Short mmCIF file of C-alpha atoms and ligand atoms in Angstrom, two decimals:
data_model
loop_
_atom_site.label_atom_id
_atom_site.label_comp_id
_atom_site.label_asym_id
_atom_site.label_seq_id
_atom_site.Cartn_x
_atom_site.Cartn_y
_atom_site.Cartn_z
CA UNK A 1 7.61 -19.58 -16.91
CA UNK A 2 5.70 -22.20 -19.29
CA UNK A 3 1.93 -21.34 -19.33
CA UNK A 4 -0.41 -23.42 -17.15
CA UNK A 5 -1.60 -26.60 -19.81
CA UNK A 6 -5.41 -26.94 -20.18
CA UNK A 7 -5.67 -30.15 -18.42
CA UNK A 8 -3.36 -31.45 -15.87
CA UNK A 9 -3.76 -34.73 -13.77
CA UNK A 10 -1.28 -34.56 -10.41
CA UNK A 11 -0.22 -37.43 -8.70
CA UNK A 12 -3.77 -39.01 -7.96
CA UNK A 13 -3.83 -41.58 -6.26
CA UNK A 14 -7.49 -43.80 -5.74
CA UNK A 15 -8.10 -46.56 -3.68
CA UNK A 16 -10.67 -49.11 -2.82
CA UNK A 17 -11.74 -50.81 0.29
CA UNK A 18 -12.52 -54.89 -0.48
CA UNK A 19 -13.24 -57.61 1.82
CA UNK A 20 -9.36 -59.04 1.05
CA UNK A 21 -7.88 -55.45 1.85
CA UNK A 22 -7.37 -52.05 0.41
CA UNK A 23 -6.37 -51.60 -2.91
CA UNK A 24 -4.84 -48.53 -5.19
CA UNK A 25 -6.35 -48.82 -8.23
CA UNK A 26 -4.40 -45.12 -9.49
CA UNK A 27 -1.23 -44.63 -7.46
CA UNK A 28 0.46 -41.41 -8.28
CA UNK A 29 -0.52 -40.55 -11.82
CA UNK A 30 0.27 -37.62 -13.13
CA UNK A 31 0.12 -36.05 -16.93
CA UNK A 32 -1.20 -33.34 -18.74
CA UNK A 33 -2.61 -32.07 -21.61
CA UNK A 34 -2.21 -28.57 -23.63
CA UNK A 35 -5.29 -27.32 -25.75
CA UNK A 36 -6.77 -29.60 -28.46
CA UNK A 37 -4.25 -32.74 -27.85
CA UNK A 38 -4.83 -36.17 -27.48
CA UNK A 39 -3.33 -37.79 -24.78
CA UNK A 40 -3.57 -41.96 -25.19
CA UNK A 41 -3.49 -43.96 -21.71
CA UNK A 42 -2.73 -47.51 -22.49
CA UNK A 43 -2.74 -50.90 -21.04
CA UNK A 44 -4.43 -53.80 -19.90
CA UNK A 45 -7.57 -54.22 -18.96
CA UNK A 46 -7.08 -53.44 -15.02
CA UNK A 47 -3.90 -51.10 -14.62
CA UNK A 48 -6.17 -48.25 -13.85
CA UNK A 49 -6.89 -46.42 -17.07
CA UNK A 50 -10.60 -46.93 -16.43
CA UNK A 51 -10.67 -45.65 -12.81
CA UNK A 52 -8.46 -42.39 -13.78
CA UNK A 53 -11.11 -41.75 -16.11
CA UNK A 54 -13.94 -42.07 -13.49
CA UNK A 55 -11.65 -40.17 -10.79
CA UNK A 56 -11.52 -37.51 -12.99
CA UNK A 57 -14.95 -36.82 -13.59
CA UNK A 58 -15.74 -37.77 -9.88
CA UNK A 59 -17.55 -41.00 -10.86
CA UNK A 60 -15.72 -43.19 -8.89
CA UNK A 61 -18.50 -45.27 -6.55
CA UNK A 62 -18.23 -44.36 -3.02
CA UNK A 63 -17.86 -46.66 -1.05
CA UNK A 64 -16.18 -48.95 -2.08
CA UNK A 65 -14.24 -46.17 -3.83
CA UNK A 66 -12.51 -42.84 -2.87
CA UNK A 67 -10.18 -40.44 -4.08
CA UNK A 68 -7.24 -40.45 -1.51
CA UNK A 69 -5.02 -37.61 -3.27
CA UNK A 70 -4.19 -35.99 -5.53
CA UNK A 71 -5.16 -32.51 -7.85
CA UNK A 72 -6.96 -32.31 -11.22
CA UNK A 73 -6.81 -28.61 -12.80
CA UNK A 74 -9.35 -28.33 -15.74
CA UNK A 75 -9.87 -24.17 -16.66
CA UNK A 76 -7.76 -23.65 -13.88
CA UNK A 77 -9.98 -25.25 -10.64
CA UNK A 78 -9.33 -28.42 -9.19
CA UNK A 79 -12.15 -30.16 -9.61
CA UNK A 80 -12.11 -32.81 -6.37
CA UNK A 81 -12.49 -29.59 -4.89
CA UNK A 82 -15.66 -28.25 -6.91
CA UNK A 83 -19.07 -29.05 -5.07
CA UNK A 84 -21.47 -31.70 -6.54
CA UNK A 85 -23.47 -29.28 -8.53
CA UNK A 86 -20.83 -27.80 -9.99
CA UNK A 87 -19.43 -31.32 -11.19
CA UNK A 88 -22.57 -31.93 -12.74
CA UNK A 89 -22.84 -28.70 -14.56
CA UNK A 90 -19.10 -29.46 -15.87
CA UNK A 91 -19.45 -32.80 -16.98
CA UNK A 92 -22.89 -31.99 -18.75
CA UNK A 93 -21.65 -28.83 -20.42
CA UNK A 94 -17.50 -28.77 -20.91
CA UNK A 95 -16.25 -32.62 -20.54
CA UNK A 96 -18.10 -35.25 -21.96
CA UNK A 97 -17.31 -39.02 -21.86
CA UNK A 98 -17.69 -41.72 -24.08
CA UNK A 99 -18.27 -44.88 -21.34
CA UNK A 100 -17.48 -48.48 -22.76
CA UNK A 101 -21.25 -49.45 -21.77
CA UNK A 102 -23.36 -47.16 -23.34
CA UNK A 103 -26.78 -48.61 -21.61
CA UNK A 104 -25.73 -46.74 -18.49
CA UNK A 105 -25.20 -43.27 -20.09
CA UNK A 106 -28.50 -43.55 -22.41
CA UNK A 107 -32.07 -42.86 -20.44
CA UNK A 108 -34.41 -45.36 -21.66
CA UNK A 109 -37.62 -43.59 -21.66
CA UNK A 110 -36.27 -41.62 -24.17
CA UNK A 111 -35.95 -41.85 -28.19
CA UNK A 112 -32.60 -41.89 -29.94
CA UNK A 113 -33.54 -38.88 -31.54
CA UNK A 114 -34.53 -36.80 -28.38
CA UNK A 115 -31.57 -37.69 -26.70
CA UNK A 116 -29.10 -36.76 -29.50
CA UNK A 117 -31.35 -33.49 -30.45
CA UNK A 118 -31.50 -32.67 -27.09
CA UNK A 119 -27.58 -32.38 -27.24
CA UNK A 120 -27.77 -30.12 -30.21
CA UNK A 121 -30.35 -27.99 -28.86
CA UNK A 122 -28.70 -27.31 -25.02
CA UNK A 123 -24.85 -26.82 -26.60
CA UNK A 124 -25.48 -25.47 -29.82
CA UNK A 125 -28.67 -23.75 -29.11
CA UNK A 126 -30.26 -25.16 -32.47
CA UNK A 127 -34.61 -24.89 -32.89
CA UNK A 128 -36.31 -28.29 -32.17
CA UNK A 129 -36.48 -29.05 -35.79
CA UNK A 130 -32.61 -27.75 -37.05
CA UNK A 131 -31.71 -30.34 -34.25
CA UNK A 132 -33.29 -33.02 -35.22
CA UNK A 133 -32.10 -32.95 -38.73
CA UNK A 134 -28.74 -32.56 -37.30
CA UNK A 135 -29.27 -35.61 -35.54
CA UNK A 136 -30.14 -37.34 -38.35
CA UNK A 137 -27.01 -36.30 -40.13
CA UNK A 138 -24.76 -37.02 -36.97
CA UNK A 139 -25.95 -40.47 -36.49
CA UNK A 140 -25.29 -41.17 -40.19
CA UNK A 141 -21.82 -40.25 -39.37
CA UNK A 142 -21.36 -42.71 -36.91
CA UNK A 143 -22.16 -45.17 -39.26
CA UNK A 144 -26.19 -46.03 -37.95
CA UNK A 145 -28.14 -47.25 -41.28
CA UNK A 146 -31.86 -45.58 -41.82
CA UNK A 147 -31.40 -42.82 -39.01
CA UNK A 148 -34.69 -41.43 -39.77
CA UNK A 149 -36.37 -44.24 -38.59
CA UNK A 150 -34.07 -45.07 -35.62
CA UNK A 151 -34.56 -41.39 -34.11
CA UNK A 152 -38.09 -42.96 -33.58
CA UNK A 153 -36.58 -45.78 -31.70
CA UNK A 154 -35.46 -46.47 -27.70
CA UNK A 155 -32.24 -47.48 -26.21
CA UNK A 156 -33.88 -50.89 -26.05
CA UNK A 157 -34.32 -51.33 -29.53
CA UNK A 158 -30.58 -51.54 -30.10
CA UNK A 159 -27.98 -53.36 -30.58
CA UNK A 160 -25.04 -52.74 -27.89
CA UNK A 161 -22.61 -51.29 -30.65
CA UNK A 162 -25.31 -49.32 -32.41
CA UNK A 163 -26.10 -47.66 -28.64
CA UNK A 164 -22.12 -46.96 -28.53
CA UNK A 165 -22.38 -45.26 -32.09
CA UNK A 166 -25.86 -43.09 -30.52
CA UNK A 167 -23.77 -42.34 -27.35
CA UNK A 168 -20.71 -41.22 -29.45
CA UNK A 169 -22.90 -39.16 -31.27
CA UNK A 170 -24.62 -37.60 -28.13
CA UNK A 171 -20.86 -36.92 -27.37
CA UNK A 172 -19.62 -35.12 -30.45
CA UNK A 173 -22.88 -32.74 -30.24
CA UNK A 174 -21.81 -31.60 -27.38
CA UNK A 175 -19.04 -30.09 -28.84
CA UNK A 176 -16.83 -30.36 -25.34
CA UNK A 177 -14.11 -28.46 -24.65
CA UNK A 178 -12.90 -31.63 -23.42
CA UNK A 179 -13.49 -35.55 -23.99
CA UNK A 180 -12.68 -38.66 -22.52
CA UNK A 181 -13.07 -41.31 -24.51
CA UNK A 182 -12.95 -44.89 -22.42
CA UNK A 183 -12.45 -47.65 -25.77
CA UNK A 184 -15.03 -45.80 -27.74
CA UNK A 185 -14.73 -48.60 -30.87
CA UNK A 186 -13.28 -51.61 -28.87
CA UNK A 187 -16.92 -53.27 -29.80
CA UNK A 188 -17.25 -51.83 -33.23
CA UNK A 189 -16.16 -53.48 -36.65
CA UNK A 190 -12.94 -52.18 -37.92
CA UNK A 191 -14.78 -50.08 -40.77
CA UNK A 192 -16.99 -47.96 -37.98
CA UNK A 193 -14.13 -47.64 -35.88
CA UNK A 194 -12.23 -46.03 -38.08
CA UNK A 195 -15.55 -43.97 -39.30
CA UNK A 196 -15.84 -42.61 -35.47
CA UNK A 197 -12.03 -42.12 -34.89
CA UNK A 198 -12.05 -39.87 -38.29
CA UNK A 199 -15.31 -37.88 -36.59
CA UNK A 200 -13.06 -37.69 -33.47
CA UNK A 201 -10.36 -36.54 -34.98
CA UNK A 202 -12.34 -33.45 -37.43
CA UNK A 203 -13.84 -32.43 -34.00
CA UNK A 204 -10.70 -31.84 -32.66
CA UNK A 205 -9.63 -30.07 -35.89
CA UNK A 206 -12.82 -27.81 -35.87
CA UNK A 207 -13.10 -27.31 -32.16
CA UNK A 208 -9.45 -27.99 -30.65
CA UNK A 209 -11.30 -30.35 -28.29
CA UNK A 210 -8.83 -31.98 -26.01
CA UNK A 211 -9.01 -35.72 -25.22
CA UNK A 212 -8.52 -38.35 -23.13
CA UNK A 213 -8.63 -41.22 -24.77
CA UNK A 214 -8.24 -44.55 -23.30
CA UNK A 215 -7.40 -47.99 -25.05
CA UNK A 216 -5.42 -51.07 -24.79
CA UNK A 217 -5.11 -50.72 -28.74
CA UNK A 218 -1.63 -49.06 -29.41
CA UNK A 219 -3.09 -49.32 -33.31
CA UNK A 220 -5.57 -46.69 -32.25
CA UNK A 221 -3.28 -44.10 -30.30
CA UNK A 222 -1.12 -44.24 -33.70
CA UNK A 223 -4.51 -43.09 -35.24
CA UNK A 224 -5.65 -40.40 -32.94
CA UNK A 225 -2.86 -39.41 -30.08
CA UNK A 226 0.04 -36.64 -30.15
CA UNK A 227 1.19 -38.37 -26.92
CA UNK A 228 1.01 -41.60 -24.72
CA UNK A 229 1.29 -42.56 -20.94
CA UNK A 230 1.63 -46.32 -20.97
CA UNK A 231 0.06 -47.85 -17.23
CA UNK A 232 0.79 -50.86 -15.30
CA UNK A 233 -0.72 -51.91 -11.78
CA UNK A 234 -2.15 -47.95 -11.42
CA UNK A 235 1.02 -46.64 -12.33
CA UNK A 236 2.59 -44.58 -15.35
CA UNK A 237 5.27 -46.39 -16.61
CA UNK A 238 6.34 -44.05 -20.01
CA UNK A 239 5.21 -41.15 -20.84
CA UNK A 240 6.23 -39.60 -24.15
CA UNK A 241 5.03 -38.25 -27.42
CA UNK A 242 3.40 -40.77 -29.84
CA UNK A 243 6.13 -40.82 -32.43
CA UNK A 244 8.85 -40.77 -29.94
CA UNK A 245 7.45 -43.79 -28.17
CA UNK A 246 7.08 -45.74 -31.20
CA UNK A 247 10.19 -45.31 -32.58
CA UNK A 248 12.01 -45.19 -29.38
CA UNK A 249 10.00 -47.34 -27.20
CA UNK A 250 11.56 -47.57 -23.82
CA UNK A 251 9.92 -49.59 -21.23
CA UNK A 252 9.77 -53.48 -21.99
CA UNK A 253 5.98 -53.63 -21.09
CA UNK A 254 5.68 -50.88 -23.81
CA UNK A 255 7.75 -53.39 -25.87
CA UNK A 256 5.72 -56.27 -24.84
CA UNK A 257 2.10 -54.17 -25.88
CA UNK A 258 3.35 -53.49 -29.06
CA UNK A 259 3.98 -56.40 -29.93
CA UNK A 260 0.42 -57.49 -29.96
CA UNK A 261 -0.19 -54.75 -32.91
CA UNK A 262 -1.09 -57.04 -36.15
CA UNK A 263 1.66 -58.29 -37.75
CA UNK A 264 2.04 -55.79 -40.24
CA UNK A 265 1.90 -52.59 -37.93
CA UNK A 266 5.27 -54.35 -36.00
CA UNK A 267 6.82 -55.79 -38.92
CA UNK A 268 9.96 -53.70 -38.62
CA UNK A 269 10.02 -53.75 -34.75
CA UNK A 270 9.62 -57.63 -34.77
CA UNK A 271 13.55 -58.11 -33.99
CA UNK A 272 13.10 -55.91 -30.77
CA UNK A 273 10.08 -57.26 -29.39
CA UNK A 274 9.30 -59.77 -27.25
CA UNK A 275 6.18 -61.00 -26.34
CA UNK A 276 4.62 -60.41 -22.25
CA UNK A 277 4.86 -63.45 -20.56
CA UNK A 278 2.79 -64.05 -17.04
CA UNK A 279 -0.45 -62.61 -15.70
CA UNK A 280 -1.23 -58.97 -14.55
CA UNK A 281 -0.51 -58.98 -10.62
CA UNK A 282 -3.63 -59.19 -8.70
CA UNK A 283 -3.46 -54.75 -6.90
CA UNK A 284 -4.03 -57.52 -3.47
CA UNK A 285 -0.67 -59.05 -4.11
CA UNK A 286 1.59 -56.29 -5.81
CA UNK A 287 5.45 -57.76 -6.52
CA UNK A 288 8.34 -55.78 -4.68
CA UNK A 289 10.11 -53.51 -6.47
CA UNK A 290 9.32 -52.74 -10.07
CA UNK A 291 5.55 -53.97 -10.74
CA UNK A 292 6.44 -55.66 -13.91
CA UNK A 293 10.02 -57.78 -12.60
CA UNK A 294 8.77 -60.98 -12.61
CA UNK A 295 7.33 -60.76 -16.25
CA UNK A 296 9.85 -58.43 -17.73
CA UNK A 297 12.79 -60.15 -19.45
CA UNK A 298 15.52 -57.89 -18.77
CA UNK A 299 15.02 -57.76 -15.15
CA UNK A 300 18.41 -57.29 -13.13
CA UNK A 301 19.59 -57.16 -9.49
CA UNK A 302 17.67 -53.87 -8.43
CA UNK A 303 14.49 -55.00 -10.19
CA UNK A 304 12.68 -56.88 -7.42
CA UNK A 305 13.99 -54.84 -4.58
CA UNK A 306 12.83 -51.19 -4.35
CA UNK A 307 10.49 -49.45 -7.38
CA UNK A 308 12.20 -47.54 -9.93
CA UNK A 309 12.10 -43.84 -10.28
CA UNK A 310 10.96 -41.98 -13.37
CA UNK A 311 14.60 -41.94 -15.66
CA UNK A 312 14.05 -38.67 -18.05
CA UNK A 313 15.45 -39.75 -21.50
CA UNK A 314 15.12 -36.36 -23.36
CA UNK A 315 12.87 -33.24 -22.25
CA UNK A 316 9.45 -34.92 -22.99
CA UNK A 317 10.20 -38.84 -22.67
CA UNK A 318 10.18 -40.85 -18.83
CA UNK A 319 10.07 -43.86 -18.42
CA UNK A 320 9.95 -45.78 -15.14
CA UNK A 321 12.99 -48.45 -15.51
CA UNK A 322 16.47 -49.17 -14.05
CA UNK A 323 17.80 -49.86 -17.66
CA UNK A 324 17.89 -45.96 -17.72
CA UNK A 325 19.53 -45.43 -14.91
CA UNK A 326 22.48 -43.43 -16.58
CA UNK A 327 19.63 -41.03 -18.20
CA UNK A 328 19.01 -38.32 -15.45
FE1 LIG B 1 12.25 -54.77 -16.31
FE2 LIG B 1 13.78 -53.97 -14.29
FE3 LIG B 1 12.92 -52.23 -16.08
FE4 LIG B 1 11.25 -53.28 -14.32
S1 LIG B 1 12.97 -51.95 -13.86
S2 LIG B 1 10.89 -53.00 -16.48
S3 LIG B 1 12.04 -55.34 -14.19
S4 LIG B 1 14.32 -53.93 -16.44
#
């Protein structure tokens, strides 16, 4: 029998009540994670990636919010069955997470440098003053110029990516067993971003911490991930390792985000691609049938009338498409 993995997402599914009707925001996902890997979820901004992120560390708002199904092991306990307390202690102490808007995550009658040395001092039970020159040294790392005199400073005082670079630090202090990382550089310059995913990556080196980290950028999951789960409308649609699903990709909405890379990144994949025509559905107003059928331009007779199945195209790759129908 394969060993439990570290992490492991099953079929959640999470739904919200509006005035126009219910909607699932996450319907079905499931994937998991083995010690000290990087799992990238992709897509665009409103298939879900966001809300699995919040679902798992029970942040979901609720109402309008709620967690209809679904099982999320971490150190083997489910944790939508652990009691509040317990989530707190857990997401304080062994996950951490890296929001997109780091004003909400930062208190503001705090300095910079009390809330990063605080970090140091709880998880890596430093003295007041080893933690505060750590934290002058970490926030150097993420790129913040004069950290000396910023430790002085308030949440206020900064600039929105410079609070991303103080949260990220916060983060990496920690030293989690597990992160989730929710487009940790999307609002950085290309030169910090590729600072931060270098710090990301030597943490996972030193510390094997696993993450989750979510992105529309398919650049950045070629940086950072051993494997992807692509999503569309709340749902996985492919699911492999990261060099198997770039050199094989699968699923035309794969095809269609990769295509978007910079022109050199796609350069030999330019003859496959084609670009995603068409809107995201509104969750209110799903299509029949395969989510994607009405953008996707190999769409065929089964397409609009009943949602494909996951087609398994070697031990570790899925996809959800009826062009693998052969594939078992
Ligand atoms: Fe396109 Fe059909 Fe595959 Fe959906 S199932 S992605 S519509 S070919």
């Amino acid at each position: 029998m394969s060993p439990q993995p570290f992490f492991q997402v099953q079929d959640l599914t999470t739904v919200f009540e509006t005035r126009e009707g219910l909607i699932k925001a996450v319907d079905g996902v499931s994937f998991d994670l083995a010690e000290g890997e990087t799992l990238g979820l992709v897509g665009e901004s409103g298939c879900g990636k966001s809300v699995t992120a919040l679902s798992i560390m029970r942040l979901v708002p609720q109402p309008p919010g709620r967690i209809e199904s679904g099982r999320i092991i971490f150190g083997g306990r489910d944790l939508l069955q652990l009691s509040e307390e317990e989530m707190r202690h857990l997401r304080g102490n062994d996950i951490s997470m890296i929001f997109q808007e780091p004003m909400t995550s930062l208190n503001p009658v705090f300095t910079i440098g009390d809330q990063v040395a605080e970090s140091f001092r709880l998880h890596q039970g430093m003295t007041k003053s080893q933690a505060l020159k750590a934290s002058i040294e970490m926030l150097h790392q993420v790129g913040i110029p004069s950290p000396e005199k910023r430790i002085r400073e308030y949440p206020h005082n900064l600039s929105g990516g410079m609070r991303q670079r103080v949260m990220i630090a916060m983060a990496l202090a920690c030293r989690p067993q597990m992160m989730i990382a929710d487009e940790p550089t999307t609002a950085l310059d290309v030169t910090i971003q590729a600072q931060i995913l270098n710090l990301m990556n030597q943490l996972k080196e030193e510390i094997k911490t696993t993450i989750l980290l979510i992105t529309h950028n398919l650049g950045v999951v070629a940086e950072m991930a051993d494997k992807v789960a692509v999503m569309y409308t709340g749902r996985i649609v492919e699911y492999a390792p990261m060099e198997e699903l770039f050199d094989h990709t699968a699923h035309p909405y794969t095809l269609g985000l990769l295509h978007s890379l910079p022109p050199a990144a796609t350069e030999e994949m330019k003859d496959r691609l084609e670009t995603i025509s068409g809107i995201v559905p509104s969750l209110l107003d799903l299509p029949s049938g395969c989510k994607f059928h009405d953008r996707c331009p190999y769409a065929f007779e089964p397409c609009p009338i009943e949602e494909p199945p996951f087609y398994r195209l070697n031990n570790r790759h899925l996809v959800r498409c009826y062009k693998y129908k052969g594939f078992a």
